[in-house]
Amino acid sequence: MDLLTLLTALSERLGDLNTALLIGILTGGLFGFAAQRSAFCLRSAAVELARGRPGPRMAIWLMAVGAAVLSAQAARMAGLFDTDTAQLMNFAGSWSGAVIGGLIFGVGMVLARGCSGRLLVLAGSGNLRCVMAGLVFALVAQFTIGGFLAPVRRVVNGLAMTEGGRNMDLLAHFGGGPVPGMVIGGAVLLAAFGLAARAGTGWKAGIFALIAGAAVSVGWVLTYAQSQVSFEPLGVVSATFAAPSATVVMSLMTAQFALDFSLGLIPGVFLGAFLGALVGGELRLEGYHSVSQMLRSLTGGALMGFGGVLAGGCAIGAGVTGVSIFVGPLMLATFCFFIGAWVADRIVDHKAAAAHEPVRVQR
């Protein structure tokens, strides 16, 4: 039974929207489990780079990104996915939002001691600090999408938009296709493997990092396939946390659940991370140790919620999913995540950086 036949059968039995929900749970669960086992975190990678000592955390991030790029472009070549249909491509992107939002997000993830994806994964592992920071992240994201911060978003994003009412596909812009994309993905993986060997990154963590990146392509392929057989106008999407987190929180507050991929993604990541922590013996409740730690964490969550929406994506939505299909503004936003993290680390955590302390991954 091929994929289209399977999805057709599922849609006929469960309905299109319930099938999309299950695809979201599957994609999120795979990503959450793999991200928990690999300790994937953009913030940790950015801080390593900011301190001039790229090591195991940077290697893990590069492996996930390389795997996402290579697998997504391979899926394009095999006809399993068409980037032109991706929802990320079908609206105007914002260069100004990428820069301003990216810088704000980068500062926020240093303050929160974890990127948005890491917060959700750690929440599933029992970290109550990340539950609270994640809730603030989701609420501020909603305020920025459709609340009192929405006018600010419109002004910032409107300063410099992509042309033609669509986002920019950098591969297509420079006359490339899936083959150059696969070459770039392969090159990133080679660099990651070299760094991992030098830094002593464990092979198990490396494998799970590859799976975390490939999970993004699982989302692309499955939502694209369902869009071919569905009667409902379903988007071709994959992992991103800013808007879906806001959607889940609003759904819980209003008890109005619009079944779709996004609604399944966030619980899927949470459950996958829970299983990963259970398997690894890392499931434990943790809370705040001081008021200052709480204020720093919540402020970081708020900045990530605001910056992630301005940028058009979070550490996963822009830094992995957007990069996997070469969305121009999201690649710029990812670069700005690193710049914002560098600035924040220099200002806030400069003592640790000066002392050459190792970058700690929040668990």
Short mmCIF file of the C-alpha atoms (twelve columns), coordinates in Angstrom:
data_MODEL
# 
_entry.id   MODEL 
# 
loop_
_atom_site.group_PDB 
_atom_site.id 
_atom_site.type_symbol 
_atom_site.label_atom_id 
_atom_site.label_alt_id 
_atom_site.label_comp_id 
_atom_site.label_asym_id 
_atom_site.label_seq_id 
_atom_site.Cartn_x 
_atom_site.Cartn_y 
_atom_site.Cartn_z 
_atom_site.pdbx_PDB_model_num 
ATOM 1   C CA . MET A 1   0.000   0.000  0.000   1 
ATOM 2   C CA . ASP A 2   1.561   3.308  -1.045  1 
ATOM 3   C CA . LEU A 3   1.423   6.505  0.985   1 
ATOM 4   C CA . LEU A 4   -1.412  8.154  -0.969  1 
ATOM 5   C CA . THR A 5   -3.568  5.036  -0.679  1 
ATOM 6   C CA . LEU A 6   -2.892  4.804  3.052   1 
ATOM 7   C CA . LEU A 7   -3.758  8.453  3.648   1 
ATOM 8   C CA . THR A 8   -6.881  8.157  1.503   1 
ATOM 9   C CA . ALA A 9   -8.029  5.202  3.592   1 
ATOM 10  C CA . LEU A 10  -7.300  7.045  6.826   1 
ATOM 11  C CA . SER A 11  -9.132  10.152 5.642   1 
ATOM 12  C CA . GLU A 12  -12.154 8.102  4.620   1 
ATOM 13  C CA . ARG A 13  -12.245 6.377  8.000   1 
ATOM 14  C CA . LEU A 14  -11.283 9.244  10.313  1 
ATOM 15  C CA . GLY A 15  -11.936 12.352 8.242   1 
ATOM 16  C CA . ASP A 16  -9.426  14.752 6.712   1 
ATOM 17  C CA . LEU A 17  -9.007  16.928 9.797   1 
ATOM 18  C CA . ASN A 18  -8.522  14.048 12.206  1 
ATOM 19  C CA . THR A 19  -5.946  12.565 9.838   1 
ATOM 20  C CA . ALA A 20  -4.102  15.903 9.759   1 
ATOM 21  C CA . LEU A 21  -4.191  15.903 13.565  1 
ATOM 22  C CA . LEU A 22  -2.639  12.425 13.649  1 
ATOM 23  C CA . ILE A 23  0.080   13.494 11.208  1 
ATOM 24  C CA . GLY A 24  0.877   16.393 13.538  1 
ATOM 25  C CA . ILE A 25  1.073   14.061 16.534  1 
ATOM 26  C CA . LEU A 26  3.326   11.649 14.621  1 
ATOM 27  C CA . THR A 27  5.667   14.391 13.396  1 
ATOM 28  C CA . GLY A 28  5.789   16.052 16.811  1 
ATOM 29  C CA . GLY A 29  6.278   12.767 18.641  1 
ATOM 30  C CA . LEU A 30  9.197   11.771 16.428  1 
ATOM 31  C CA . PHE A 31  10.821  15.177 16.786  1 
ATOM 32  C CA . GLY A 32  10.196  15.393 20.539  1 
ATOM 33  C CA . PHE A 33  11.670  11.974 21.274  1 
ATOM 34  C CA . ALA A 34  14.735  12.559 19.109  1 
ATOM 35  C CA . ALA A 35  15.287  16.114 20.366  1 
ATOM 36  C CA . GLN A 36  15.124  14.937 23.980  1 
ATOM 37  C CA . ARG A 37  17.584  12.095 23.433  1 
ATOM 38  C CA . SER A 38  20.028  14.303 21.498  1 
ATOM 39  C CA . ALA A 39  19.693  17.415 23.738  1 
ATOM 40  C CA . PHE A 40  19.074  19.456 20.581  1 
ATOM 41  C CA . CYS A 41  19.086  23.180 21.409  1 
ATOM 42  C CA . LEU A 42  19.802  26.183 19.202  1 
ATOM 43  C CA . ARG A 43  20.594  28.341 22.232  1 
ATOM 44  C CA . SER A 44  23.375  26.025 23.399  1 
ATOM 45  C CA . ALA A 45  24.841  25.881 19.894  1 
ATOM 46  C CA . ALA A 46  24.701  29.679 19.599  1 
ATOM 47  C CA . VAL A 47  26.386  30.210 22.968  1 
ATOM 48  C CA . GLU A 48  29.175  27.783 22.070  1 
ATOM 49  C CA . LEU A 49  29.748  29.743 18.880  1 
ATOM 50  C CA . ALA A 50  29.522  33.095 20.674  1 
ATOM 51  C CA . ARG A 51  32.273  32.020 23.057  1 
ATOM 52  C CA . GLY A 52  34.490  30.904 20.184  1 
ATOM 53  C CA . ARG A 53  34.328  27.242 21.198  1 
ATOM 54  C CA . PRO A 54  31.934  25.386 18.863  1 
ATOM 55  C CA . GLY A 55  31.605  21.890 20.255  1 
ATOM 56  C CA . PRO A 56  29.098  19.083 20.818  1 
ATOM 57  C CA . ARG A 57  25.990  21.279 20.960  1 
ATOM 58  C CA . MET A 58  26.903  22.995 17.694  1 
ATOM 59  C CA . ALA A 59  27.605  19.597 16.139  1 
ATOM 60  C CA . ILE A 60  24.145  18.357 17.195  1 
ATOM 61  C CA . TRP A 61  22.451  21.429 15.727  1 
ATOM 62  C CA . LEU A 62  24.344  21.131 12.449  1 
ATOM 63  C CA . MET A 63  23.475  17.436 12.200  1 
ATOM 64  C CA . ALA A 64  19.771  18.162 12.636  1 
ATOM 65  C CA . VAL A 65  19.832  21.021 10.111  1 
ATOM 66  C CA . GLY A 66  21.895  19.039 7.608   1 
ATOM 67  C CA . ALA A 67  19.567  16.050 7.901   1 
ATOM 68  C CA . ALA A 68  16.514  18.302 7.454   1 
ATOM 69  C CA . VAL A 69  17.959  19.963 4.341   1 
ATOM 70  C CA . LEU A 70  19.205  16.735 2.757   1 
ATOM 71  C CA . SER A 71  16.022  14.756 3.404   1 
ATOM 72  C CA . ALA A 72  13.677  17.573 2.330   1 
ATOM 73  C CA . GLN A 73  15.552  18.128 -0.919  1 
ATOM 74  C CA . ALA A 74  15.745  14.373 -1.541  1 
ATOM 75  C CA . ALA A 75  11.972  14.211 -1.048  1 
ATOM 76  C CA . ARG A 76  11.631  16.978 -3.654  1 
ATOM 77  C CA . MET A 77  13.750  15.031 -6.118  1 
ATOM 78  C CA . ALA A 78  11.702  11.886 -5.539  1 
ATOM 79  C CA . GLY A 79  8.436   13.772 -6.148  1 
ATOM 80  C CA . LEU A 80  7.268   13.281 -2.569  1 
ATOM 81  C CA . PHE A 81  7.187   16.988 -1.793  1 
ATOM 82  C CA . ASP A 82  6.921   20.260 -3.720  1 
ATOM 83  C CA . THR A 83  8.310   23.341 -1.989  1 
ATOM 84  C CA . ASP A 84  6.097   25.625 -4.086  1 
ATOM 85  C CA . THR A 85  3.074   24.242 -2.220  1 
ATOM 86  C CA . ALA A 86  4.568   24.772 1.236   1 
ATOM 87  C CA . GLN A 87  2.562   27.184 3.357   1 
ATOM 88  C CA . LEU A 88  5.778   28.998 4.259   1 
ATOM 89  C CA . MET A 89  6.183   29.948 0.602   1 
ATOM 90  C CA . ASN A 90  2.636   31.118 0.004   1 
ATOM 91  C CA . PHE A 91  2.661   34.473 1.753   1 
ATOM 92  C CA . ALA A 92  4.930   37.491 1.688   1 
ATOM 93  C CA . GLY A 93  7.886   37.176 4.014   1 
ATOM 94  C CA . SER A 94  9.389   40.045 5.964   1 
ATOM 95  C CA . TRP A 95  13.072  40.908 5.843   1 
ATOM 96  C CA . SER A 96  12.633  43.528 8.550   1 
ATOM 97  C CA . GLY A 97  10.758  41.083 10.771  1 
ATOM 98  C CA . ALA A 98  13.512  38.514 10.221  1 
ATOM 99  C CA . VAL A 99  16.192  40.923 11.430  1 
ATOM 100 C CA . ILE A 100 14.370  42.612 14.321  1 
ATOM 101 C CA . GLY A 101 12.448  39.537 15.428  1 
ATOM 102 C CA . GLY A 102 15.488  37.322 15.006  1 
ATOM 103 C CA . LEU A 103 17.616  39.526 17.245  1 
ATOM 104 C CA . ILE A 104 14.890  39.685 19.899  1 
ATOM 105 C CA . PHE A 105 14.385  35.925 19.764  1 
ATOM 106 C CA . GLY A 106 18.126  35.331 20.122  1 
ATOM 107 C CA . VAL A 107 18.247  37.474 23.257  1 
ATOM 108 C CA . GLY A 108 15.186  35.693 24.629  1 
ATOM 109 C CA . MET A 109 16.560  32.202 24.246  1 
ATOM 110 C CA . VAL A 110 19.714  33.139 26.166  1 
ATOM 111 C CA . LEU A 111 17.644  34.629 28.993  1 
ATOM 112 C CA . ALA A 112 15.390  31.562 29.081  1 
ATOM 113 C CA . ARG A 113 18.447  29.269 28.876  1 
ATOM 114 C CA . GLY A 114 16.849  27.331 26.046  1 
ATOM 115 C CA . CYS A 115 15.321  27.904 22.629  1 
ATOM 116 C CA . SER A 116 11.565  27.524 22.193  1 
ATOM 117 C CA . GLY A 117 11.923  23.932 21.013  1 
ATOM 118 C CA . ARG A 118 14.078  23.044 23.987  1 
ATOM 119 C CA . LEU A 119 11.548  24.584 26.388  1 
ATOM 120 C CA . LEU A 120 8.779   22.369 25.014  1 
ATOM 121 C CA . VAL A 121 10.966  19.265 25.107  1 
ATOM 122 C CA . LEU A 122 12.048  19.957 28.695  1 
ATOM 123 C CA . ALA A 123 8.455   20.634 29.699  1 
ATOM 124 C CA . GLY A 124 7.677   17.092 28.581  1 
ATOM 125 C CA . SER A 125 10.584  15.885 30.722  1 
ATOM 126 C CA . GLY A 126 9.101   17.403 33.887  1 
ATOM 127 C CA . ASN A 127 10.848  20.791 33.974  1 
ATOM 128 C CA . LEU A 128 8.251   23.126 35.464  1 
ATOM 129 C CA . ARG A 129 10.434  26.179 34.751  1 
ATOM 130 C CA . CYS A 130 10.056  25.413 31.064  1 
ATOM 131 C CA . VAL A 131 6.321   24.841 31.433  1 
ATOM 132 C CA . MET A 132 5.951   28.375 32.781  1 
ATOM 133 C CA . ALA A 133 8.319   29.961 30.257  1 
ATOM 134 C CA . GLY A 134 6.610   28.019 27.473  1 
ATOM 135 C CA . LEU A 135 3.192   29.288 28.520  1 
ATOM 136 C CA . VAL A 136 4.480   32.869 28.480  1 
ATOM 137 C CA . PHE A 137 6.045   32.177 25.060  1 
ATOM 138 C CA . ALA A 138 2.698   30.946 23.713  1 
ATOM 139 C CA . LEU A 139 0.649   33.785 25.216  1 
ATOM 140 C CA . VAL A 140 2.952   36.519 23.922  1 
ATOM 141 C CA . ALA A 141 2.987   34.831 20.519  1 
ATOM 142 C CA . GLN A 142 -0.812  35.033 20.506  1 
ATOM 143 C CA . PHE A 143 -0.711  38.684 21.601  1 
ATOM 144 C CA . THR A 144 1.600   39.351 18.652  1 
ATOM 145 C CA . ILE A 145 -0.484  37.425 16.129  1 
ATOM 146 C CA . GLY A 146 -3.889  38.805 16.991  1 
ATOM 147 C CA . GLY A 147 -3.729  40.736 20.256  1 
ATOM 148 C CA . PHE A 148 -2.514  44.103 21.466  1 
ATOM 149 C CA . LEU A 149 0.968   43.569 19.972  1 
ATOM 150 C CA . ALA A 150 -0.408  42.865 16.488  1 
ATOM 151 C CA . PRO A 151 -0.139  46.542 15.373  1 
ATOM 152 C CA . VAL A 152 3.552   46.486 16.295  1 
ATOM 153 C CA . ARG A 153 4.009   43.320 14.267  1 
ATOM 154 C CA . ARG A 154 2.327   44.847 11.226  1 
ATOM 155 C CA . VAL A 155 4.494   47.956 11.379  1 
ATOM 156 C CA . VAL A 156 7.763   46.056 11.839  1 
ATOM 157 C CA . ASN A 157 7.001   43.421 9.217   1 
ATOM 158 C CA . GLY A 158 5.801   46.032 6.760   1 
ATOM 159 C CA . LEU A 159 9.127   47.853 6.667   1 
ATOM 160 C CA . ALA A 160 10.624  45.434 4.133   1 
ATOM 161 C CA . MET A 161 8.606   42.627 2.542   1 
ATOM 162 C CA . THR A 162 9.425   40.056 -0.111  1 
ATOM 163 C CA . GLU A 163 8.110   40.837 -3.584  1 
ATOM 164 C CA . GLY A 164 5.168   39.298 -5.416  1 
ATOM 165 C CA . GLY A 165 3.156   38.363 -2.349  1 
ATOM 166 C CA . ARG A 166 5.249   35.217 -1.829  1 
ATOM 167 C CA . ASN A 167 8.205   34.261 0.280   1 
ATOM 168 C CA . MET A 168 11.626  33.919 -1.333  1 
ATOM 169 C CA . ASP A 169 12.919  30.467 -2.249  1 
ATOM 170 C CA . LEU A 170 16.667  31.095 -2.356  1 
ATOM 171 C CA . LEU A 171 17.365  27.960 -4.389  1 
ATOM 172 C CA . ALA A 172 14.864  28.970 -7.065  1 
ATOM 173 C CA . HIS A 173 16.026  32.595 -6.912  1 
ATOM 174 C CA . PHE A 174 19.548  31.558 -7.851  1 
ATOM 175 C CA . GLY A 175 18.396  29.051 -10.448 1 
ATOM 176 C CA . GLY A 176 18.972  25.954 -8.349  1 
ATOM 177 C CA . GLY A 177 16.832  22.954 -7.512  1 
ATOM 178 C CA . PRO A 178 16.920  19.913 -5.243  1 
ATOM 179 C CA . VAL A 179 20.370  18.757 -6.382  1 
ATOM 180 C CA . PRO A 180 22.225  21.878 -5.150  1 
ATOM 181 C CA . GLY A 181 20.057  21.699 -2.038  1 
ATOM 182 C CA . MET A 182 21.153  18.111 -1.390  1 
ATOM 183 C CA . VAL A 183 24.770  19.074 -1.947  1 
ATOM 184 C CA . ILE A 184 24.461  21.874 0.624   1 
ATOM 185 C CA . GLY A 185 22.741  19.542 3.079   1 
ATOM 186 C CA . GLY A 186 25.467  16.958 2.602   1 
ATOM 187 C CA . ALA A 187 28.173  19.580 3.130   1 
ATOM 188 C CA . VAL A 188 26.535  20.696 6.383   1 
ATOM 189 C CA . LEU A 189 26.428  17.075 7.548   1 
ATOM 190 C CA . LEU A 190 30.098  16.548 6.730   1 
ATOM 191 C CA . ALA A 191 30.994  19.649 8.725   1 
ATOM 192 C CA . ALA A 192 28.817  18.401 11.586  1 
ATOM 193 C CA . PHE A 193 30.450  14.967 11.589  1 
ATOM 194 C CA . GLY A 194 33.904  16.550 11.615  1 
ATOM 195 C CA . LEU A 195 33.003  18.831 14.515  1 
ATOM 196 C CA . ALA A 196 31.339  15.942 16.375  1 
ATOM 197 C CA . ALA A 197 34.470  13.802 16.040  1 
ATOM 198 C CA . ARG A 198 36.655  16.627 17.320  1 
ATOM 199 C CA . ALA A 199 34.303  17.508 20.196  1 
ATOM 200 C CA . GLY A 200 33.642  13.938 21.285  1 
ATOM 201 C CA . THR A 201 29.905  13.997 20.589  1 
ATOM 202 C CA . GLY A 202 28.357  10.638 21.409  1 
ATOM 203 C CA . TRP A 203 27.180  8.553  18.454  1 
ATOM 204 C CA . LYS A 204 23.765  7.955  20.016  1 
ATOM 205 C CA . ALA A 205 23.162  11.694 20.383  1 
ATOM 206 C CA . GLY A 206 24.280  12.141 16.772  1 
ATOM 207 C CA . ILE A 207 21.834  9.553  15.476  1 
ATOM 208 C CA . PHE A 208 18.960  11.143 17.356  1 
ATOM 209 C CA . ALA A 209 19.977  14.575 16.034  1 
ATOM 210 C CA . LEU A 210 19.709  13.173 12.494  1 
ATOM 211 C CA . ILE A 211 16.272  11.768 13.318  1 
ATOM 212 C CA . ALA A 212 15.152  15.132 14.734  1 
ATOM 213 C CA . GLY A 213 16.115  16.811 11.460  1 
ATOM 214 C CA . ALA A 214 14.498  14.091 9.359   1 
ATOM 215 C CA . ALA A 215 11.274  14.515 11.362  1 
ATOM 216 C CA . VAL A 216 10.842  17.900 9.666   1 
ATOM 217 C CA . SER A 217 10.824  16.182 6.283   1 
ATOM 218 C CA . VAL A 218 8.366   13.586 7.580   1 
ATOM 219 C CA . GLY A 219 6.001   16.489 8.233   1 
ATOM 220 C CA . TRP A 220 6.586   17.941 4.761   1 
ATOM 221 C CA . VAL A 221 6.039   14.629 2.971   1 
ATOM 222 C CA . LEU A 222 2.953   13.555 4.914   1 
ATOM 223 C CA . THR A 223 1.135   16.903 4.746   1 
ATOM 224 C CA . TYR A 224 1.980   17.210 1.035   1 
ATOM 225 C CA . ALA A 225 0.636   13.711 0.377   1 
ATOM 226 C CA . GLN A 226 -2.534  14.412 2.334   1 
ATOM 227 C CA . SER A 227 -3.079  17.647 0.430   1 
ATOM 228 C CA . GLN A 228 -3.213  15.554 -2.751  1 
ATOM 229 C CA . VAL A 229 -6.077  13.345 -1.519  1 
ATOM 230 C CA . SER A 230 -7.947  15.572 0.932   1 
ATOM 231 C CA . PHE A 231 -11.285 17.252 0.232   1 
ATOM 232 C CA . GLU A 232 -10.413 19.874 2.859   1 
ATOM 233 C CA . PRO A 233 -8.007  22.713 1.865   1 
ATOM 234 C CA . LEU A 234 -5.144  21.571 4.088   1 
ATOM 235 C CA . GLY A 235 -1.787  23.353 4.166   1 
ATOM 236 C CA . VAL A 236 1.562   21.738 3.415   1 
ATOM 237 C CA . VAL A 237 3.381   22.376 6.694   1 
ATOM 238 C CA . SER A 238 5.926   20.955 9.094   1 
ATOM 239 C CA . ALA A 239 7.351   21.596 12.550  1 
ATOM 240 C CA . THR A 240 7.185   25.117 13.953  1 
ATOM 241 C CA . PHE A 241 6.224   26.164 17.462  1 
ATOM 242 C CA . ALA A 242 5.350   29.863 17.704  1 
ATOM 243 C CA . ALA A 243 1.917   30.008 16.063  1 
ATOM 244 C CA . PRO A 244 0.950   26.393 16.952  1 
ATOM 245 C CA . SER A 245 1.780   26.983 20.636  1 
ATOM 246 C CA . ALA A 246 -0.488  30.032 20.608  1 
ATOM 247 C CA . THR A 247 -3.200  27.989 18.891  1 
ATOM 248 C CA . VAL A 248 -3.045  25.212 21.483  1 
ATOM 249 C CA . VAL A 249 -3.200  27.643 24.424  1 
ATOM 250 C CA . MET A 250 -6.154  29.521 22.917  1 
ATOM 251 C CA . SER A 251 -7.919  26.238 22.170  1 
ATOM 252 C CA . LEU A 252 -7.526  25.147 25.777  1 
ATOM 253 C CA . MET A 253 -8.758  28.522 27.039  1 
ATOM 254 C CA . THR A 254 -11.833 28.637 24.804  1 
ATOM 255 C CA . ALA A 255 -12.528 24.888 24.471  1 
ATOM 256 C CA . GLN A 256 -12.783 25.443 20.715  1 
ATOM 257 C CA . PHE A 257 -10.471 23.011 18.959  1 
ATOM 258 C CA . ALA A 258 -9.840  23.472 15.238  1 
ATOM 259 C CA . LEU A 259 -8.473  20.066 14.284  1 
ATOM 260 C CA . ASP A 260 -5.367  20.321 12.128  1 
ATOM 261 C CA . PHE A 261 -1.671  19.475 11.970  1 
ATOM 262 C CA . SER A 262 -0.666  22.293 14.341  1 
ATOM 263 C CA . LEU A 263 -3.042  21.175 17.073  1 
ATOM 264 C CA . GLY A 264 -1.449  17.726 17.044  1 
ATOM 265 C CA . LEU A 265 2.154   18.916 16.731  1 
ATOM 266 C CA . ILE A 266 2.608   20.503 20.180  1 
ATOM 267 C CA . PRO A 267 1.081   17.609 22.214  1 
ATOM 268 C CA . GLY A 268 3.045   15.239 20.002  1 
ATOM 269 C CA . VAL A 269 6.354   16.904 20.880  1 
ATOM 270 C CA . PHE A 270 5.414   16.919 24.560  1 
ATOM 271 C CA . LEU A 271 4.548   13.207 24.531  1 
ATOM 272 C CA . GLY A 272 7.616   12.299 22.496  1 
ATOM 273 C CA . ALA A 273 9.860   14.178 24.923  1 
ATOM 274 C CA . PHE A 274 8.117   12.496 27.849  1 
ATOM 275 C CA . LEU A 275 8.831   9.071  26.370  1 
ATOM 276 C CA . GLY A 276 12.425  10.059 25.611  1 
ATOM 277 C CA . ALA A 277 12.996  11.207 29.188  1 
ATOM 278 C CA . LEU A 278 11.315  8.053  30.513  1 
ATOM 279 C CA . VAL A 279 13.518  5.798  28.385  1 
ATOM 280 C CA . GLY A 280 16.648  7.740  29.349  1 
ATOM 281 C CA . GLY A 281 15.831  7.886  33.058  1 
ATOM 282 C CA . GLU A 282 15.714  11.702 32.913  1 
ATOM 283 C CA . LEU A 283 12.095  12.217 33.920  1 
ATOM 284 C CA . ARG A 284 12.029  14.462 36.991  1 
ATOM 285 C CA . LEU A 285 10.186  17.493 38.327  1 
ATOM 286 C CA . GLU A 286 12.228  20.687 38.546  1 
ATOM 287 C CA . GLY A 287 11.240  24.201 39.555  1 
ATOM 288 C CA . TYR A 288 12.691  27.657 40.031  1 
ATOM 289 C CA . HIS A 289 15.465  28.133 42.561  1 
ATOM 290 C CA . SER A 290 15.127  31.900 42.952  1 
ATOM 291 C CA . VAL A 291 12.976  34.867 42.013  1 
ATOM 292 C CA . SER A 292 15.704  36.217 39.731  1 
ATOM 293 C CA . GLN A 293 15.854  32.918 37.869  1 
ATOM 294 C CA . MET A 294 12.085  33.004 37.402  1 
ATOM 295 C CA . LEU A 295 12.084  36.591 36.119  1 
ATOM 296 C CA . ARG A 296 14.914  35.849 33.711  1 
ATOM 297 C CA . SER A 297 13.186  32.723 32.393  1 
ATOM 298 C CA . LEU A 298 9.778   34.340 31.928  1 
ATOM 299 C CA . THR A 299 11.298  37.414 30.277  1 
ATOM 300 C CA . GLY A 300 13.140  35.145 27.875  1 
ATOM 301 C CA . GLY A 301 9.943   33.270 27.045  1 
ATOM 302 C CA . ALA A 302 8.125   36.547 26.344  1 
ATOM 303 C CA . LEU A 303 10.904  37.827 24.077  1 
ATOM 304 C CA . MET A 304 10.930  34.554 22.142  1 
ATOM 305 C CA . GLY A 305 7.151   34.668 21.680  1 
ATOM 306 C CA . PHE A 306 7.302   38.218 20.334  1 
ATOM 307 C CA . GLY A 307 10.474  37.781 18.298  1 
ATOM 308 C CA . GLY A 308 9.477   34.415 16.877  1 
ATOM 309 C CA . VAL A 309 6.248   35.765 15.414  1 
ATOM 310 C CA . LEU A 310 7.997   38.870 14.026  1 
ATOM 311 C CA . ALA A 311 10.666  36.668 12.448  1 
ATOM 312 C CA . GLY A 312 8.106   34.335 10.888  1 
ATOM 313 C CA . GLY A 313 9.337   31.325 12.821  1 
ATOM 314 C CA . CYS A 314 11.051  30.104 15.972  1 
ATOM 315 C CA . ALA A 315 14.253  28.126 16.503  1 
ATOM 316 C CA . ILE A 316 12.598  25.138 14.818  1 
ATOM 317 C CA . GLY A 317 10.165  26.823 12.431  1 
ATOM 318 C CA . ALA A 318 12.837  29.124 11.009  1 
ATOM 319 C CA . GLY A 319 16.102  27.494 12.096  1 
ATOM 320 C CA . VAL A 320 15.323  23.983 10.851  1 
ATOM 321 C CA . THR A 321 12.022  23.832 8.938   1 
ATOM 322 C CA . GLY A 322 12.501  27.107 7.038   1 
ATOM 323 C CA . VAL A 323 16.161  26.385 6.363   1 
ATOM 324 C CA . SER A 324 15.278  22.920 5.009   1 
ATOM 325 C CA . ILE A 325 13.536  24.534 2.020   1 
ATOM 326 C CA . PHE A 326 15.770  27.629 1.812   1 
ATOM 327 C CA . VAL A 327 13.187  30.274 2.748   1 
ATOM 328 C CA . GLY A 328 15.202  33.491 2.449   1 
ATOM 329 C CA . PRO A 329 13.785  35.558 5.344   1 
ATOM 330 C CA . LEU A 330 13.796  32.559 7.675   1 
ATOM 331 C CA . MET A 331 17.443  31.833 6.896   1 
ATOM 332 C CA . LEU A 332 18.194  35.486 7.665   1 
ATOM 333 C CA . ALA A 333 16.192  35.183 10.888  1 
ATOM 334 C CA . THR A 334 18.260  32.147 11.884  1 
ATOM 335 C CA . PHE A 335 21.457  34.133 11.359  1 
ATOM 336 C CA . CYS A 336 19.997  36.886 13.554  1 
ATOM 337 C CA . PHE A 337 19.138  34.320 16.260  1 
ATOM 338 C CA . PHE A 338 22.870  33.700 16.560  1 
ATOM 339 C CA . ILE A 339 23.690  37.423 16.608  1 
ATOM 340 C CA . GLY A 340 21.084  38.130 19.291  1 
ATOM 341 C CA . ALA A 341 22.353  35.209 21.368  1 
ATOM 342 C CA . TRP A 342 25.934  36.450 21.037  1 
ATOM 343 C CA . VAL A 343 24.968  39.927 22.249  1 
ATOM 344 C CA . ALA A 344 22.901  38.594 25.153  1 
ATOM 345 C CA . ASP A 345 25.556  36.125 26.213  1 
ATOM 346 C CA . ARG A 346 28.185  38.874 26.212  1 
ATOM 347 C CA . ILE A 347 26.026  41.204 28.294  1 
ATOM 348 C CA . VAL A 348 24.222  38.802 30.625  1 
ATOM 349 C CA . ASP A 349 26.533  35.814 30.959  1 
ATOM 350 C CA . HIS A 350 29.874  37.494 30.288  1 
ATOM 351 C CA . LYS A 351 31.412  36.181 33.509  1 
ATOM 352 C CA . ALA A 352 30.892  32.575 32.481  1 
ATOM 353 C CA . ALA A 353 32.166  33.343 29.010  1 
ATOM 354 C CA . ALA A 354 35.267  35.078 30.390  1 
ATOM 355 C CA . ALA A 355 35.959  32.153 32.691  1 
ATOM 356 C CA . HIS A 356 35.738  29.740 29.735  1 
ATOM 357 C CA . GLU A 357 33.115  27.656 31.442  1 
ATOM 358 C CA . PRO A 358 31.544  24.912 29.313  1 
ATOM 359 C CA . VAL A 359 28.145  25.631 27.825  1 
ATOM 360 C CA . ARG A 360 25.556  23.835 29.888  1 
ATOM 361 C CA . VAL A 361 22.486  22.301 28.282  1 
ATOM 362 C CA . GLN A 362 19.368  22.868 30.366  1 
ATOM 363 C CA . ARG A 363 17.852  19.559 31.399  1 
# 
